PDB file of C-alpha atoms and ligand atoms in Angstrom:
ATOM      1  CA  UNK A  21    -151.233  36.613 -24.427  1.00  0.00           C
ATOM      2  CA  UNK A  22    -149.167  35.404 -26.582  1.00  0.00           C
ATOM      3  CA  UNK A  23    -146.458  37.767 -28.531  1.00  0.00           C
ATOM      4  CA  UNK A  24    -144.055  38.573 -31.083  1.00  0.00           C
ATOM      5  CA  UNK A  25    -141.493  41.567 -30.719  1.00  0.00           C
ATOM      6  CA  UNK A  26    -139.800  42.694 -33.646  1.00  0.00           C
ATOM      7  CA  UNK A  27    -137.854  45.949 -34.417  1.00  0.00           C
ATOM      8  CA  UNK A  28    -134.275  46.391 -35.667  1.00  0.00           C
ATOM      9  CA  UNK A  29    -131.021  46.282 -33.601  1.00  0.00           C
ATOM     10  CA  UNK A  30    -131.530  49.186 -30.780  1.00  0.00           C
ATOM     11  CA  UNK A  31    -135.029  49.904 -31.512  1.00  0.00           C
ATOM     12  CA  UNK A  32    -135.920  48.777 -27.759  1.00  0.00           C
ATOM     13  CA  UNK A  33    -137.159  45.444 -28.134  1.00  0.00           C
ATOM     14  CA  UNK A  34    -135.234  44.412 -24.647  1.00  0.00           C
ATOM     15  CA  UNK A  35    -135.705  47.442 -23.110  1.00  0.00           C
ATOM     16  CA  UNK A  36    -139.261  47.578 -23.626  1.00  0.00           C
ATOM     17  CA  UNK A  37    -140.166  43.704 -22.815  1.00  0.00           C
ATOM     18  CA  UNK A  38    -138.973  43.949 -19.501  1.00  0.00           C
ATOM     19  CA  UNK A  39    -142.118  46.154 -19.286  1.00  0.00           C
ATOM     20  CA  UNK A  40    -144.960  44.793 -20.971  1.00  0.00           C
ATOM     21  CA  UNK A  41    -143.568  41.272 -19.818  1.00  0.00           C
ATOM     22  CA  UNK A  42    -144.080  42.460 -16.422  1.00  0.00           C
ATOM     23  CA  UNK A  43    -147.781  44.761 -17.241  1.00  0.00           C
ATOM     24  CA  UNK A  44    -148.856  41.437 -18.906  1.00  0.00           C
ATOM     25  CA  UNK A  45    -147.718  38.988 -16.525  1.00  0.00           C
ATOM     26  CA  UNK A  46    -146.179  36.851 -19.143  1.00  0.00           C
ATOM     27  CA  UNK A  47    -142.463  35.279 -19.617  1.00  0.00           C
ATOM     28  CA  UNK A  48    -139.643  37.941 -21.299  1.00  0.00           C
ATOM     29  CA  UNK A  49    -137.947  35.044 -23.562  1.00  0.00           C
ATOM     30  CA  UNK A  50    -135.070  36.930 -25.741  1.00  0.00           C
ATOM     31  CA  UNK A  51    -133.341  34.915 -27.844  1.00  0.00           C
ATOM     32  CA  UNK A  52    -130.214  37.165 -27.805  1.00  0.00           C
ATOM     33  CA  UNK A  53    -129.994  37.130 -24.259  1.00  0.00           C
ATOM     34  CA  UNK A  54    -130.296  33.320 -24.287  1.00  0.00           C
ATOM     35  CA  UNK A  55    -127.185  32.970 -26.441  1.00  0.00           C
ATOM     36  CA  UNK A  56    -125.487  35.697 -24.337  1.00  0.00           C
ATOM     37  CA  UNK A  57    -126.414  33.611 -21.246  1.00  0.00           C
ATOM     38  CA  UNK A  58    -124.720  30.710 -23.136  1.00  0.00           C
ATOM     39  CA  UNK A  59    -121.691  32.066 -24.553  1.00  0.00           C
ATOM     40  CA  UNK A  60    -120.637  33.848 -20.691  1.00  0.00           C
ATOM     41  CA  UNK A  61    -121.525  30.221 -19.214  1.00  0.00           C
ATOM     42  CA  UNK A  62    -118.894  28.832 -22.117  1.00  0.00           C
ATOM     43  CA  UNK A  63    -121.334  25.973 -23.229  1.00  0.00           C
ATOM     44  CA  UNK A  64    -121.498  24.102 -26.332  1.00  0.00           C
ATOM     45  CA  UNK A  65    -124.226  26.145 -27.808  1.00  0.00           C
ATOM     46  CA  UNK A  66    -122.779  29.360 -26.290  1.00  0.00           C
ATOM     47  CA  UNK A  67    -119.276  28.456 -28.409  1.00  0.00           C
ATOM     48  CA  UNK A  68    -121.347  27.794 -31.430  1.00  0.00           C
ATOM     49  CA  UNK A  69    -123.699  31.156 -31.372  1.00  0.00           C
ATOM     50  CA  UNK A  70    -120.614  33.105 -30.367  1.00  0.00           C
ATOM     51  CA  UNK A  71    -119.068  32.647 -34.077  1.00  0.00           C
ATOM     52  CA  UNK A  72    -121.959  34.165 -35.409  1.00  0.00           C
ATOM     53  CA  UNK A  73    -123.032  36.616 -32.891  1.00  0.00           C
ATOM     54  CA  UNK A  74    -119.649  38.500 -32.924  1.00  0.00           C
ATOM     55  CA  UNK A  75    -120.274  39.214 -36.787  1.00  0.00           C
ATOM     56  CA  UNK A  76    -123.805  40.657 -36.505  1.00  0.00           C
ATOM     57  CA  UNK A  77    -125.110  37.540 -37.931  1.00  0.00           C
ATOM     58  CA  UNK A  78    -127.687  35.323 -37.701  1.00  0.00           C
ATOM     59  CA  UNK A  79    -126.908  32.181 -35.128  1.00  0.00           C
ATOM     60  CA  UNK A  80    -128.197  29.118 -37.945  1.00  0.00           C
ATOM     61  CA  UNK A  81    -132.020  28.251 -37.531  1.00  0.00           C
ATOM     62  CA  UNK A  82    -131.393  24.707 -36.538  1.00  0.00           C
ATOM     63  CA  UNK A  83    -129.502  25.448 -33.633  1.00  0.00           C
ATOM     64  CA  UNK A  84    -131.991  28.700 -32.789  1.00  0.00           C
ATOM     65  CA  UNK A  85    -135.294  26.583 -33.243  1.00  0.00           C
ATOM     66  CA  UNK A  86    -134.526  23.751 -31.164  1.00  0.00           C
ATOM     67  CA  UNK A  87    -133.701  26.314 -28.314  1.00  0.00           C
ATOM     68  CA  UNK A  88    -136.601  28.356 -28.349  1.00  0.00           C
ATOM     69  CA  UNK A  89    -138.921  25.058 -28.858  1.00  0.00           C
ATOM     70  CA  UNK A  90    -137.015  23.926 -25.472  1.00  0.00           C
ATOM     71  CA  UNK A  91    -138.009  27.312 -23.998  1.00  0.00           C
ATOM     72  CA  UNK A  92    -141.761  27.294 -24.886  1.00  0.00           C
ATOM     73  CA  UNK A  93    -141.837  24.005 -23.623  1.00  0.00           C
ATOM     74  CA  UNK A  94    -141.420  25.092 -20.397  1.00  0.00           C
ATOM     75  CA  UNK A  95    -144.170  25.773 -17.479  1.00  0.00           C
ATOM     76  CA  UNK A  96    -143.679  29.539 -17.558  1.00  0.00           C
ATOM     77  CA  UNK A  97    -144.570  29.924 -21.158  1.00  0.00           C
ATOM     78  CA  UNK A  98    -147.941  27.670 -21.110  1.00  0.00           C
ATOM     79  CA  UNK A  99    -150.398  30.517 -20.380  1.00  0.00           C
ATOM     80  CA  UNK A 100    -148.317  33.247 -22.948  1.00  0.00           C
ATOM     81  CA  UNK A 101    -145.077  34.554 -23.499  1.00  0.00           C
ATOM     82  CA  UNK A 102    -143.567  37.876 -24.890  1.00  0.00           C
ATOM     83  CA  UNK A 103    -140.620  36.509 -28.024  1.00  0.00           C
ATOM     84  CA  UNK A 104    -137.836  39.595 -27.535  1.00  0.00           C
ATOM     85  CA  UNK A 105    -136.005  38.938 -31.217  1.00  0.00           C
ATOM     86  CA  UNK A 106    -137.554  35.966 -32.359  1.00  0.00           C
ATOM     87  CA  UNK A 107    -138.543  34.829 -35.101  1.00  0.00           C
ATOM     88  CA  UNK A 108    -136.423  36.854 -37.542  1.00  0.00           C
ATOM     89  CA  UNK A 109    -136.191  34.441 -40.500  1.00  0.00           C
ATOM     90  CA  UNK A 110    -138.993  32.444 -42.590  1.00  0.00           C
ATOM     91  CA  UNK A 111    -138.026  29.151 -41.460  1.00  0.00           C
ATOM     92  CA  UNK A 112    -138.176  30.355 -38.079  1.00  0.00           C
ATOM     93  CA  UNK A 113    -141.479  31.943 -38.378  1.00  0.00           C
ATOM     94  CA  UNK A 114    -143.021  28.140 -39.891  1.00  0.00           C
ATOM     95  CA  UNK A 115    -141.176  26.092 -36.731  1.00  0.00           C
ATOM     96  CA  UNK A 116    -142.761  28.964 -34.256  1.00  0.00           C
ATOM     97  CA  UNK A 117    -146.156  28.269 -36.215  1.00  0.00           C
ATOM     98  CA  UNK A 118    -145.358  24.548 -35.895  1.00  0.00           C
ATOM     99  CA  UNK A 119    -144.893  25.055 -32.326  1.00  0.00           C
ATOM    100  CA  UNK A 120    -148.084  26.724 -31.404  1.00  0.00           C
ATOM    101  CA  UNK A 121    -149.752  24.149 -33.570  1.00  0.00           C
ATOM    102  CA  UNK A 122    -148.218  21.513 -31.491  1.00  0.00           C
ATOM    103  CA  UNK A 123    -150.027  23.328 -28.394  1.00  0.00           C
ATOM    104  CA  UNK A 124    -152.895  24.105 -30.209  1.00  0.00           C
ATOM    105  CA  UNK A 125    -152.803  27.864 -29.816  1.00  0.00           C
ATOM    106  CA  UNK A 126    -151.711  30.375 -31.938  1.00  0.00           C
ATOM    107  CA  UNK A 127    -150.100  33.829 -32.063  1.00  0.00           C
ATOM    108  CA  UNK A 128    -152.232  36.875 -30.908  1.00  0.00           C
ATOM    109  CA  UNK A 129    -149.685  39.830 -31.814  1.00  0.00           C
ATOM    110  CA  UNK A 130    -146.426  40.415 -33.897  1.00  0.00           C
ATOM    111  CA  UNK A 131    -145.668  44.329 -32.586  1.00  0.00           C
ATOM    112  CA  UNK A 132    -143.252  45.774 -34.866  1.00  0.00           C
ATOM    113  CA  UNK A 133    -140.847  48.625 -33.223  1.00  0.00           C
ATOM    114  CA  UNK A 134    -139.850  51.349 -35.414  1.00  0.00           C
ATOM    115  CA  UNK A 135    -137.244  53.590 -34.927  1.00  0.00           C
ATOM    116  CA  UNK A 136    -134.370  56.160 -37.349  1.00  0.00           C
ATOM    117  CA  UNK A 137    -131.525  54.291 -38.305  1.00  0.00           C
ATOM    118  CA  UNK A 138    -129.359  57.424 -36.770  1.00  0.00           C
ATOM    119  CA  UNK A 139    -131.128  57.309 -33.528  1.00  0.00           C
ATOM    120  CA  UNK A 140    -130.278  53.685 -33.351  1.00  0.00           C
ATOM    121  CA  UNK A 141    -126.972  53.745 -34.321  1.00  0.00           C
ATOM    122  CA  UNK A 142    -126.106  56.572 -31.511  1.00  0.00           C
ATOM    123  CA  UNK A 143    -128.021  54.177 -29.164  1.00  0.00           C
ATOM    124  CA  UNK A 144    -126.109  51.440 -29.463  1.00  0.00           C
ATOM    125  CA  UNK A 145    -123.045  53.219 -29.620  1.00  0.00           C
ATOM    126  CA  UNK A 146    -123.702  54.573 -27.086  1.00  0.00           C
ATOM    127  CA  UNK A 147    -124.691  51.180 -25.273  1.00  0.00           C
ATOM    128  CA  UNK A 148    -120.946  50.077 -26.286  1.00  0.00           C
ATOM    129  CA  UNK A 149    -119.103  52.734 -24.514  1.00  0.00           C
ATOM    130  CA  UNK A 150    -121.196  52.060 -21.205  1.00  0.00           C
ATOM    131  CA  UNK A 151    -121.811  48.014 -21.835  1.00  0.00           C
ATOM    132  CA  UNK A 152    -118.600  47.425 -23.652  1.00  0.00           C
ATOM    133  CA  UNK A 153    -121.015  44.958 -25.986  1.00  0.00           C
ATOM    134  CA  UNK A 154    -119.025  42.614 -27.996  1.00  0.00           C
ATOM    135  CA  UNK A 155    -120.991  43.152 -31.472  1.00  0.00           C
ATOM    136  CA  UNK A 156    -121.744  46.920 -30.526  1.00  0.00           C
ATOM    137  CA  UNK A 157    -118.378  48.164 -32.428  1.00  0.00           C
ATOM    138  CA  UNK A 158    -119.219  50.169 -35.508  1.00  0.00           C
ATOM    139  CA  UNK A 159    -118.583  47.458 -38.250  1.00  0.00           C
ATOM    140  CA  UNK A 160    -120.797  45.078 -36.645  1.00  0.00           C
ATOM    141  CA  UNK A 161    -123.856  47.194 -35.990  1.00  0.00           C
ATOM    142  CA  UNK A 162    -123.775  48.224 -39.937  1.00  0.00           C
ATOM    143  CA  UNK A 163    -123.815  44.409 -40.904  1.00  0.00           C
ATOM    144  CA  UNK A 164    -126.571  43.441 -38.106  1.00  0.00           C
ATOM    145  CA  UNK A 165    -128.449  46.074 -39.912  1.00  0.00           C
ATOM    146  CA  UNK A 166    -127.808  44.784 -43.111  1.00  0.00           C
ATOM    147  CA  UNK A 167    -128.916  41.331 -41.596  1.00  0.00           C
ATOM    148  CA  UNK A 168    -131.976  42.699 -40.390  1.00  0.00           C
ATOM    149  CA  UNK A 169    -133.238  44.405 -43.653  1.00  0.00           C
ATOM    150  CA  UNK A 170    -132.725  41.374 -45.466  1.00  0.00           C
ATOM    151  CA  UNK A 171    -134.115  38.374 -43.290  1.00  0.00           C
ATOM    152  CA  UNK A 172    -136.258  40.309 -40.935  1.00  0.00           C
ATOM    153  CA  UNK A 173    -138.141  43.222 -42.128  1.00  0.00           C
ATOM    154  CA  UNK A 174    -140.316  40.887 -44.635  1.00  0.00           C
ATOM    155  CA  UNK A 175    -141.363  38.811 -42.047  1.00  0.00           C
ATOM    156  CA  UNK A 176    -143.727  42.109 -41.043  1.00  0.00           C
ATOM    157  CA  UNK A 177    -145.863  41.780 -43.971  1.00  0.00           C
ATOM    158  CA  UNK A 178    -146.193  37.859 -43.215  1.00  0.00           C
ATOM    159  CA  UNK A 179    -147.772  38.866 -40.030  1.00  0.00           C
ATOM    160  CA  UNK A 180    -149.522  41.581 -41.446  1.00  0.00           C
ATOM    161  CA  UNK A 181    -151.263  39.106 -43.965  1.00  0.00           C
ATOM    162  CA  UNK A 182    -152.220  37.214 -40.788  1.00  0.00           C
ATOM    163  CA  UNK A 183    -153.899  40.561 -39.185  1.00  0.00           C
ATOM    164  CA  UNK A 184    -151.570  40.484 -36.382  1.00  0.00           C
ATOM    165  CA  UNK A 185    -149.353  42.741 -36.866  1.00  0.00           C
ATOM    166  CA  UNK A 186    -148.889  46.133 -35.455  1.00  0.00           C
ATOM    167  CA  UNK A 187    -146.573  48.690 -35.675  1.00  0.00           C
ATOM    168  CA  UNK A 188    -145.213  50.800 -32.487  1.00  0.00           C
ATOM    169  CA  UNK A 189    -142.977  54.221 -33.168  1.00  0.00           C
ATOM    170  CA  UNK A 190    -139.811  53.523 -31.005  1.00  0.00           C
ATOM    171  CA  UNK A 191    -138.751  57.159 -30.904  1.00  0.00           C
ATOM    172  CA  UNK A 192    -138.720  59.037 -27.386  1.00  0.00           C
ATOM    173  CA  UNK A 193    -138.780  58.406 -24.416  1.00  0.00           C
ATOM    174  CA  UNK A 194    -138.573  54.822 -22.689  1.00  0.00           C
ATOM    175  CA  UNK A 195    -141.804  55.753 -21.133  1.00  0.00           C
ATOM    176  CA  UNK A 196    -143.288  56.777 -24.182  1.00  0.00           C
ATOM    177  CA  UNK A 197    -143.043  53.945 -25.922  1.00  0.00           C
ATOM    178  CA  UNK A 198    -144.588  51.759 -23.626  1.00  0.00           C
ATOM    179  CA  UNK A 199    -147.408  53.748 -23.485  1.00  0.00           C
ATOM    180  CA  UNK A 200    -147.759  53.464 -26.573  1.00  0.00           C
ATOM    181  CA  UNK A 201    -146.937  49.752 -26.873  1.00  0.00           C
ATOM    182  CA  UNK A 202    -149.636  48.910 -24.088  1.00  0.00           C
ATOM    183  CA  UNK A 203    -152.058  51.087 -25.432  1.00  0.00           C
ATOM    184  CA  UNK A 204    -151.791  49.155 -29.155  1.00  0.00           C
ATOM    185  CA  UNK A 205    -152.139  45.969 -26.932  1.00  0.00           C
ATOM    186  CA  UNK A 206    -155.407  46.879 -25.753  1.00  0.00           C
ATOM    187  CA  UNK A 207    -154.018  48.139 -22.144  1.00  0.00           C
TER     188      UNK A 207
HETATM  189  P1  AP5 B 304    -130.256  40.559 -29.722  1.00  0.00           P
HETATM  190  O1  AP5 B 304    -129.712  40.587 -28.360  1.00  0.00           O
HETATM  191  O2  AP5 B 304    -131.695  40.311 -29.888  1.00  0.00           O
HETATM  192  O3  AP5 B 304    -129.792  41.895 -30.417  1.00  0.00           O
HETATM  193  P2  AP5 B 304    -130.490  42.882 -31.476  1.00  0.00           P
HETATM  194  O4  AP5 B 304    -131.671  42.372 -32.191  1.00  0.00           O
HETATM  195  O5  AP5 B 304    -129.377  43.362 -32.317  1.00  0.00           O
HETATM  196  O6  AP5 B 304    -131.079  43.966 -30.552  1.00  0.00           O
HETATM  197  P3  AP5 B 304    -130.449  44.841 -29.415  1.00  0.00           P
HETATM  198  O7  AP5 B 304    -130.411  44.076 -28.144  1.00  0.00           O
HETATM  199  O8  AP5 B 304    -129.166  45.479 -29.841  1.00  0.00           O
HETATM  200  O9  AP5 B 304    -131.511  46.010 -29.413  1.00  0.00           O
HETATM  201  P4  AP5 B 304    -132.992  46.061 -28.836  1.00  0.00           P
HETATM  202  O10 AP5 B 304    -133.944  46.346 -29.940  1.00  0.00           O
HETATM  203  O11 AP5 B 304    -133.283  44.910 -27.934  1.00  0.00           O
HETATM  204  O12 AP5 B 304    -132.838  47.397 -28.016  1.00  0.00           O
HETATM  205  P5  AP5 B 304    -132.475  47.585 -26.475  1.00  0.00           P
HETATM  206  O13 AP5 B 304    -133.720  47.632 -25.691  1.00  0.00           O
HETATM  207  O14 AP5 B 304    -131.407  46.613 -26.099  1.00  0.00           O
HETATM  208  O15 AP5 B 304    -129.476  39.482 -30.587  1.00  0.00           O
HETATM  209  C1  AP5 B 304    -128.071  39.452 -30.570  1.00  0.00           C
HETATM  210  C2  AP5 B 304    -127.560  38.416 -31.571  1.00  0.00           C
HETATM  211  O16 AP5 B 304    -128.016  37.109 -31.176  1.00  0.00           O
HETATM  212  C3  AP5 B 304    -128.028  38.571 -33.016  1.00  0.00           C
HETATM  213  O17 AP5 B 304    -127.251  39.504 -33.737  1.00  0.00           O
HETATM  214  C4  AP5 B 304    -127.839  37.136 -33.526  1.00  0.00           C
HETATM  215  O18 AP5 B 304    -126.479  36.852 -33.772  1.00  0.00           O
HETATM  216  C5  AP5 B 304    -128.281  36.310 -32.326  1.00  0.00           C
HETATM  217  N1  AP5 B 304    -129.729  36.029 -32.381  1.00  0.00           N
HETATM  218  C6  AP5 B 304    -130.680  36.484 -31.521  1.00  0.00           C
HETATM  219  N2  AP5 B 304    -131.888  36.019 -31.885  1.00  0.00           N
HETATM  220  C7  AP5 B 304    -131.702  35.269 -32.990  1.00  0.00           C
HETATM  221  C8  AP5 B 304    -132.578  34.555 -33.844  1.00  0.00           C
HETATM  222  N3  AP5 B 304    -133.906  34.531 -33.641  1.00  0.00           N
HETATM  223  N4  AP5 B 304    -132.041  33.897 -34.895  1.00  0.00           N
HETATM  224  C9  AP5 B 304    -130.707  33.900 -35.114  1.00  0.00           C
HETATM  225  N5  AP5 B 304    -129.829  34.574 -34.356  1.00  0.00           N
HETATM  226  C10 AP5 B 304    -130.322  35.266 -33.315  1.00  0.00           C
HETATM  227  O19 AP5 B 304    -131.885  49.071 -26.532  1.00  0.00           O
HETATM  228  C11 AP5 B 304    -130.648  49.354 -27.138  1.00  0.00           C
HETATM  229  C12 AP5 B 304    -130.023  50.546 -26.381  1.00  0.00           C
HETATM  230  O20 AP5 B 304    -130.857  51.693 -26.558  1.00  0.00           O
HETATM  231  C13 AP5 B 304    -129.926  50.307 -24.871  1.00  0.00           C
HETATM  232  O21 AP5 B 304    -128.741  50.886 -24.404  1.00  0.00           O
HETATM  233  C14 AP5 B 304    -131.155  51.032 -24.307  1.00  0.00           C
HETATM  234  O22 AP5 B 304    -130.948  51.506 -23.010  1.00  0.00           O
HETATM  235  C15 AP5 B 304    -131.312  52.188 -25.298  1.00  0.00           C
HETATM  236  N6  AP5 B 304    -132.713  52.588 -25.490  1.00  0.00           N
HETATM  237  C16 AP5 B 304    -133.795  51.775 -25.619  1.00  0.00           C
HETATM  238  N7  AP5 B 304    -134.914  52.502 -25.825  1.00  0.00           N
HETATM  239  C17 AP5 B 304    -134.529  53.815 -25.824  1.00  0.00           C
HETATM  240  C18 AP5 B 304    -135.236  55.042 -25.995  1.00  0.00           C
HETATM  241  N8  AP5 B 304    -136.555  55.082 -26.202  1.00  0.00           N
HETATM  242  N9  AP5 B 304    -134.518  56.194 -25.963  1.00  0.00           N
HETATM  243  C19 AP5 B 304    -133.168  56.162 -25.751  1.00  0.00           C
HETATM  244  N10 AP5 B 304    -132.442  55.024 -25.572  1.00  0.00           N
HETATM  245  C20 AP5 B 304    -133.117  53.866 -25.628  1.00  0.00           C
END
């Protein structure tokens, strides 16, 4: 299987991968993380995404595409993979297409998670004071909101023109939600 997850910042999209990654027996590949990964390790690309990442926006496409083509190039990712926070702008979503094409397969799913702005606010605040998060503080999860209503949440009615898309409530419980995830998977 191979699938998008999309949802705004603290909807779940990490929390719930690690799940259905594992349920589905598919690669978790999260873009974020990836860059996190990076910037700890001090690389060149971690340096680069760090500028961006610290201010709740959006690491440049260039530099993001050529990573996750890199990724799904990879062994792991041949039979399907689960996207955690990719693609999130329209030029991504046309190199991801170009990439599949490449491979000749396609996308079976884009889920969307939903979830209250409030409840994902106090979640990630929440996150910050246990995580310590560098783009967790207050200022920055307003503007990656802001970033996400403007480059991301259009790309759901792309994939809903497609007939892939479907759309998961994120509220409740961890459990809950993947229940409900795997069950709008067919599982
Ligand atoms: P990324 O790491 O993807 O951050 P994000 O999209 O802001 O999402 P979060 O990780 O904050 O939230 P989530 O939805 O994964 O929720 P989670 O499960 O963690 O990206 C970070 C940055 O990298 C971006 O801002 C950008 O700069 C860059 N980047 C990444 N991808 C990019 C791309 N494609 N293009 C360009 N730049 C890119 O949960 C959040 C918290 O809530 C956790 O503490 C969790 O325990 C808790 N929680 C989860 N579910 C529940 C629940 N049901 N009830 C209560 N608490 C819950």
């Amino acid at each position: 299987m191979r699938l998008v997850l999309m949802g705004p910042p603290g909807a779940g999209k990490g929390t719930q991968a690690k799940f259905v990654s594992e349920a589905l027996n598919i690669p978790h590949i999260s873009t974020g993380e990836i860059f996190r990964k990076n910037v700890t390790e001090g690389t060149e690309l971690g340096v680069k995404a760090k500028e961006y990442m610290d201010k709740g926006e959006y690491v440049p496409d260039e530099v993001t595409n050529s990573m996750v083509a890199a990724r799904l190039a990879e062994p792991d990712a041949k039979n399907g993979f689960l996207l955690d926070g990719y693609p999130r702008t329209l030029p991504q979503v046309s190199e991801l297409d170009a990439i599949l094409d490449g491979l000749d397969t396609k996308l079976d799913n884009c889920v969307e998670i939903t979830a209250n702005t409030d409840e994902v606010v106090q979640r990630l605040l929440k996150r910050a004071e246990l995580e310590g998060r560098p783009d967790d503080t207050e200022e920055v999860i307003r503007n990656r909101m802001v970033v996400y209503a403007r480059e991301t949440e259009p790309l759901a009615a792309v994939y809903e023109e497609h007939g892939i898309l479907l759309k998961v409530d994120g509220m409740g419980e961890v459990d809950e939600v993947t229940q409900r995830l795997l069950a709008a998977l067919g599982h």
